[in-house]
Short mmCIF file of C-alpha atoms in Angstrom, two decimals:
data_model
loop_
_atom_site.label_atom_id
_atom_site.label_comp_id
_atom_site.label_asym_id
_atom_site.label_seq_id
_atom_site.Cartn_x
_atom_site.Cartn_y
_atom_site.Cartn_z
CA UNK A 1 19.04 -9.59 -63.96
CA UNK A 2 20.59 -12.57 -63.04
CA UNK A 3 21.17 -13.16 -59.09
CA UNK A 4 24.12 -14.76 -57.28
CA UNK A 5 23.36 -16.55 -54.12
CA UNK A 6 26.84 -16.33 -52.90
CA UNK A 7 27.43 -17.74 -49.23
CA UNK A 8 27.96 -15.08 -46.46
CA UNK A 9 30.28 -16.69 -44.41
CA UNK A 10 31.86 -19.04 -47.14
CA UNK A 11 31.68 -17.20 -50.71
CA UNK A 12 31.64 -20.02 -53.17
CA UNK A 13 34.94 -19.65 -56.00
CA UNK A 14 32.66 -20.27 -58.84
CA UNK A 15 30.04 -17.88 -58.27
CA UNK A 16 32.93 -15.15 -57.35
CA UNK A 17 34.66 -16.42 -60.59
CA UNK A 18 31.21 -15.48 -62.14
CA UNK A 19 31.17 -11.48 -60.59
CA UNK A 20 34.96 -11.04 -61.75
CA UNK A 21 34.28 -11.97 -65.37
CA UNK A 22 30.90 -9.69 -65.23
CA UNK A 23 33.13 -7.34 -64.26
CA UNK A 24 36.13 -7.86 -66.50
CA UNK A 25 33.58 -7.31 -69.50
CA UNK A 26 33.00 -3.78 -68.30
CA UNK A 27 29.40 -4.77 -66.46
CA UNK A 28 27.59 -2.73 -63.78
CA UNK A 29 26.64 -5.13 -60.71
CA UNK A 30 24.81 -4.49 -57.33
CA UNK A 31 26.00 -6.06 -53.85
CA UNK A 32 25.88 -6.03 -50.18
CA UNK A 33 27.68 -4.20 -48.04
CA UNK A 34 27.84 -3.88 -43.93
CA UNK A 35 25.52 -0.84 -44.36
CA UNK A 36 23.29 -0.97 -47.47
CA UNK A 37 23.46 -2.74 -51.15
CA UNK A 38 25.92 -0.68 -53.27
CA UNK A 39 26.68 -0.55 -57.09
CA UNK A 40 29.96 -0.85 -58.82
CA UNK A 41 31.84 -1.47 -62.07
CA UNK A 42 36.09 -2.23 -62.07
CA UNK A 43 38.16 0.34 -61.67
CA UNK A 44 40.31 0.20 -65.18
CA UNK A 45 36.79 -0.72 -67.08
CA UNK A 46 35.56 2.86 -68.70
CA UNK A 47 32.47 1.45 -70.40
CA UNK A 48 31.67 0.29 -67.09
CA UNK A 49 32.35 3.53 -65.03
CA UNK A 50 29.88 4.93 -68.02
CA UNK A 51 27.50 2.58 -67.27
CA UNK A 52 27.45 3.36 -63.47
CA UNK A 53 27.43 7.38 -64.34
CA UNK A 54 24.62 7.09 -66.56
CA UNK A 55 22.26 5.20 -64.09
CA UNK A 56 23.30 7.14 -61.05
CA UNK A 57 23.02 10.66 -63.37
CA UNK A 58 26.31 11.28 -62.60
CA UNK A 59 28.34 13.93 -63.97
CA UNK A 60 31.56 12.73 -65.49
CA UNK A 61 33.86 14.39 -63.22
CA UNK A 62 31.30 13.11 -59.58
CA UNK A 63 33.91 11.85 -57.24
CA UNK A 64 32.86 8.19 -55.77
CA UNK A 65 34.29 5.93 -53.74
CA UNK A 66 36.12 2.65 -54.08
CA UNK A 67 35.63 -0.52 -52.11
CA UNK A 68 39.55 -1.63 -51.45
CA UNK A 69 40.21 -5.59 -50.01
CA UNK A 70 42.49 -4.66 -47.17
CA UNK A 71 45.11 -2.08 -45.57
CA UNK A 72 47.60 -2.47 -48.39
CA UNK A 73 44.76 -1.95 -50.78
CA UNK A 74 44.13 1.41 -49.57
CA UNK A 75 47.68 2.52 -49.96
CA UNK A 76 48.00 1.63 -53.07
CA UNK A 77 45.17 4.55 -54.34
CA UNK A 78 45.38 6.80 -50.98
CA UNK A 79 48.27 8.54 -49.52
CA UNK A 80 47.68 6.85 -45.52
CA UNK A 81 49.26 9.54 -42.82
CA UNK A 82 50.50 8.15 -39.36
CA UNK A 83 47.16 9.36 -38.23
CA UNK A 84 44.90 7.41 -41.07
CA UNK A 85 47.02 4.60 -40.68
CA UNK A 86 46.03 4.07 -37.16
CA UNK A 87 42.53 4.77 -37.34
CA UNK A 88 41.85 2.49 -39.94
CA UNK A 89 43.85 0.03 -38.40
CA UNK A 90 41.33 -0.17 -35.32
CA UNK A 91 37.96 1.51 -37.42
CA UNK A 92 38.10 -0.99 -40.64
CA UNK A 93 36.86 -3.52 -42.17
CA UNK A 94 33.98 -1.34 -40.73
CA UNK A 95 31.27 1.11 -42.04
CA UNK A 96 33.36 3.96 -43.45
CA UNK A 97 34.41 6.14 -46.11
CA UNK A 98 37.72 7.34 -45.77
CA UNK A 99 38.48 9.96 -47.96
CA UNK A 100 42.31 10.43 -48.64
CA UNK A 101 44.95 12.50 -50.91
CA UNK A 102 44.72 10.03 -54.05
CA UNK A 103 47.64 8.60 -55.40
CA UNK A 104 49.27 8.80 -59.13
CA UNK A 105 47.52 5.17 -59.23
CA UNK A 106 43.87 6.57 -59.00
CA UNK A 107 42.52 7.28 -62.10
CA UNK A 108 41.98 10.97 -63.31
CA UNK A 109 38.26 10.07 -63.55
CA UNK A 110 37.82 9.65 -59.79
CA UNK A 111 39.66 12.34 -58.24
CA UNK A 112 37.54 15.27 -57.32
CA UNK A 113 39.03 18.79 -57.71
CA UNK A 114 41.26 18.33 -54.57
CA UNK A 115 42.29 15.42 -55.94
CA UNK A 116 40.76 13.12 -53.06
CA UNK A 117 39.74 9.67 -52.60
CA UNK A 118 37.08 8.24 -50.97
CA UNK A 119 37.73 4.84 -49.68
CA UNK A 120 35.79 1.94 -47.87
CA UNK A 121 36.68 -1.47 -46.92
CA UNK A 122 33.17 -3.17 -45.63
CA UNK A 123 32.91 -5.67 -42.95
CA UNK A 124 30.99 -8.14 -45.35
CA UNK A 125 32.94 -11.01 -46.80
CA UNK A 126 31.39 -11.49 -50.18
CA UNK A 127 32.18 -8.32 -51.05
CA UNK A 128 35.53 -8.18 -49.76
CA UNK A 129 36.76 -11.74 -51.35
CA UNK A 130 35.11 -10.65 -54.88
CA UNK A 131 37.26 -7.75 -54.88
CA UNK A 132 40.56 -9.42 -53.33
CA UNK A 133 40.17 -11.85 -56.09
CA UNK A 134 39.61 -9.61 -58.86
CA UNK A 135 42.87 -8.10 -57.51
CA UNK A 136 41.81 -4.30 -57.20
CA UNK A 137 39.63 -2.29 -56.16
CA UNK A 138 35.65 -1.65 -57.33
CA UNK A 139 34.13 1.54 -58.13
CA UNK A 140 31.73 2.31 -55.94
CA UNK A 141 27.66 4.43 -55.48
CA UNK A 142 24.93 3.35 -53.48
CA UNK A 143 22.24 1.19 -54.66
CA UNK A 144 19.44 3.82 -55.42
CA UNK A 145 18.40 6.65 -57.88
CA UNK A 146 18.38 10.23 -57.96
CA UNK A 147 15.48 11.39 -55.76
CA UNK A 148 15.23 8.11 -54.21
CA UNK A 149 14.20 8.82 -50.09
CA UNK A 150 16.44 5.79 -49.19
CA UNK A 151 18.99 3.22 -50.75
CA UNK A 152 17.42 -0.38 -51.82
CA UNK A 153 17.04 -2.73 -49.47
CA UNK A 154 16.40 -5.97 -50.93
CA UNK A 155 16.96 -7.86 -54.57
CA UNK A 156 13.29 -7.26 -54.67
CA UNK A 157 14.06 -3.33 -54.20
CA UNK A 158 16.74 -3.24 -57.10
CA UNK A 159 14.80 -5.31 -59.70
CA UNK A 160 11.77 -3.06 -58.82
CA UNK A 161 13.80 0.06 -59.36
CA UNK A 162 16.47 -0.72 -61.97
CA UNK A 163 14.68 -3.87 -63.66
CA UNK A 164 17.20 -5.00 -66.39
CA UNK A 165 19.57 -1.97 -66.17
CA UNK A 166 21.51 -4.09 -63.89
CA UNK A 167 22.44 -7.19 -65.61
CA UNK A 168 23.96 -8.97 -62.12
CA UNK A 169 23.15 -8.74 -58.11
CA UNK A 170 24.77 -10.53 -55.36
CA UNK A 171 21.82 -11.03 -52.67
CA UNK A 172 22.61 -10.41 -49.35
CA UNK A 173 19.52 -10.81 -47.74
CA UNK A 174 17.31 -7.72 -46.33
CA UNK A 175 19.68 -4.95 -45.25
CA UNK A 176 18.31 -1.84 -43.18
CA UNK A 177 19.59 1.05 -45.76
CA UNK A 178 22.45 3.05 -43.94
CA UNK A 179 24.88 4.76 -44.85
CA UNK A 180 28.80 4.86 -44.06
CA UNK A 181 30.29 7.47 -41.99
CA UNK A 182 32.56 9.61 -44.72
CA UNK A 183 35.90 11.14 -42.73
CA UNK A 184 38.60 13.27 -44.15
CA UNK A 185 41.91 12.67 -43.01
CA UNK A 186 44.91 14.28 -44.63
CA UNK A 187 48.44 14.38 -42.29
CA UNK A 188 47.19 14.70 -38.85
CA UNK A 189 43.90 16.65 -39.53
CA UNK A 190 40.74 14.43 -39.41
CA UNK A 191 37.44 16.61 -39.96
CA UNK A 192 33.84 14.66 -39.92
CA UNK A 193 32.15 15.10 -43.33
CA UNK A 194 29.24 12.88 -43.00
CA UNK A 195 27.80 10.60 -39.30
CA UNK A 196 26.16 7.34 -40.27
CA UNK A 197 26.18 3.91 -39.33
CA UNK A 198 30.42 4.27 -38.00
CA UNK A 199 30.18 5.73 -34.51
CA UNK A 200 32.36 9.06 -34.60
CA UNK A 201 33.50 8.75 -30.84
CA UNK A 202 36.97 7.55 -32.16
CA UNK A 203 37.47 10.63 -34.05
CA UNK A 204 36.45 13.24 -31.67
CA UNK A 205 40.46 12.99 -29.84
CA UNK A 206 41.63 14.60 -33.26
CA UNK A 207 39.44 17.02 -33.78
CA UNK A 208 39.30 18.23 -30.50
CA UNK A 209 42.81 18.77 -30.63
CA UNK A 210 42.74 21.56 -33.36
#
């Protein structure tokens, strides 16, 4: 596994340079994110998205989320109502998954049955510059396996649990393994799916007003 040590605050261009082409040729690579290390592949790369299914056991048709560089990002795979539009606006970058109608853009492969997309856009640099300069957005799990108790929480973590299955990891230091808060919002409708690390206070308005 080879390890970037990629500045926090000031991601050096060549190691970035070095995660794009990983990722260009289809490779699987773990990173930090504002709640806990995640794994992800490109978007348009299918060996990749293989890759990632067979070492999270997914089934081929497991909706996952994308990590997305910005606002205009988002829109580009996610249909963003008045109502999203706002709360991301004040919630993100920020520790949540929203999970929006997908566009045409979005891949078959990652649309669940209600053709749905989740969507994050973290509040940690490195991982928001690799994917602005790869120019769209990741695929992304979380860092662990099936039957895991809790995501991995150090490069020490992943190398001891995926050893060479990973061939690249961006360390980001020890992170406390959380996990994002997932919200649905389709037109004006906003329903909770999952509380985590996000507070929910700013979503309790919408709801209440069902």
């Amino acid at each position: 596994m080879r390890i970037l040590n990629i500045h926090p605050q000031n991601p050096q261009g060549r190691l970035i340079q070095m995660a794009i082409d990983h990722l260009e040729q289809s490779g699987v690579i773990a990173y930090p994110t504002d709640t806990c290390y995640g794994l992800g592949c490109s978007i348009f790369q299918k060996k990749g998205i293989d890759k990632l299914n067979h070492l999270k056991r997914h089934k081929k048709n497991k909706a996952m989320s994308m990590i997305c560089s910005d606002l205009k990002h988002i829109s580009d795979f996610g249909i963003v109502s008045n109502t999203a539009y706002k709360l991301m606006r004040k919630l993100l970058p920020g520790p949540y998954t929203f999970v929006l109608p997908a566009t045409r853009l979005v891949p078959k492969l990652f649309q669940n049955k209600r053709k749905q997309v989740g969507i994050r856009v973290p509040d940690n640099k490195v991982i928001t510059e690799l994917v602005h300069a790869l120019g769209h957005p990741i695929v992304s799990t979380t860092c662990q396996l099936p039957g895991d108790e809790s995501p991995c929480a150090d490069i020490y973590d992943i190398k001891d649990r995926f050893g060479n299955f990973i061939e690249m990891a961006i360390d980001g230091d020890y992170l406390y393994p959380e996990v994002s808060t997932v919200v649905m919002v389709e037109d004006d409708r906003v329903d909770v799916l999952r509380e985590g690390k996000g507070d929910i206070a700013p979503f309790r308005a919408y709801m209440d007003s069902e």
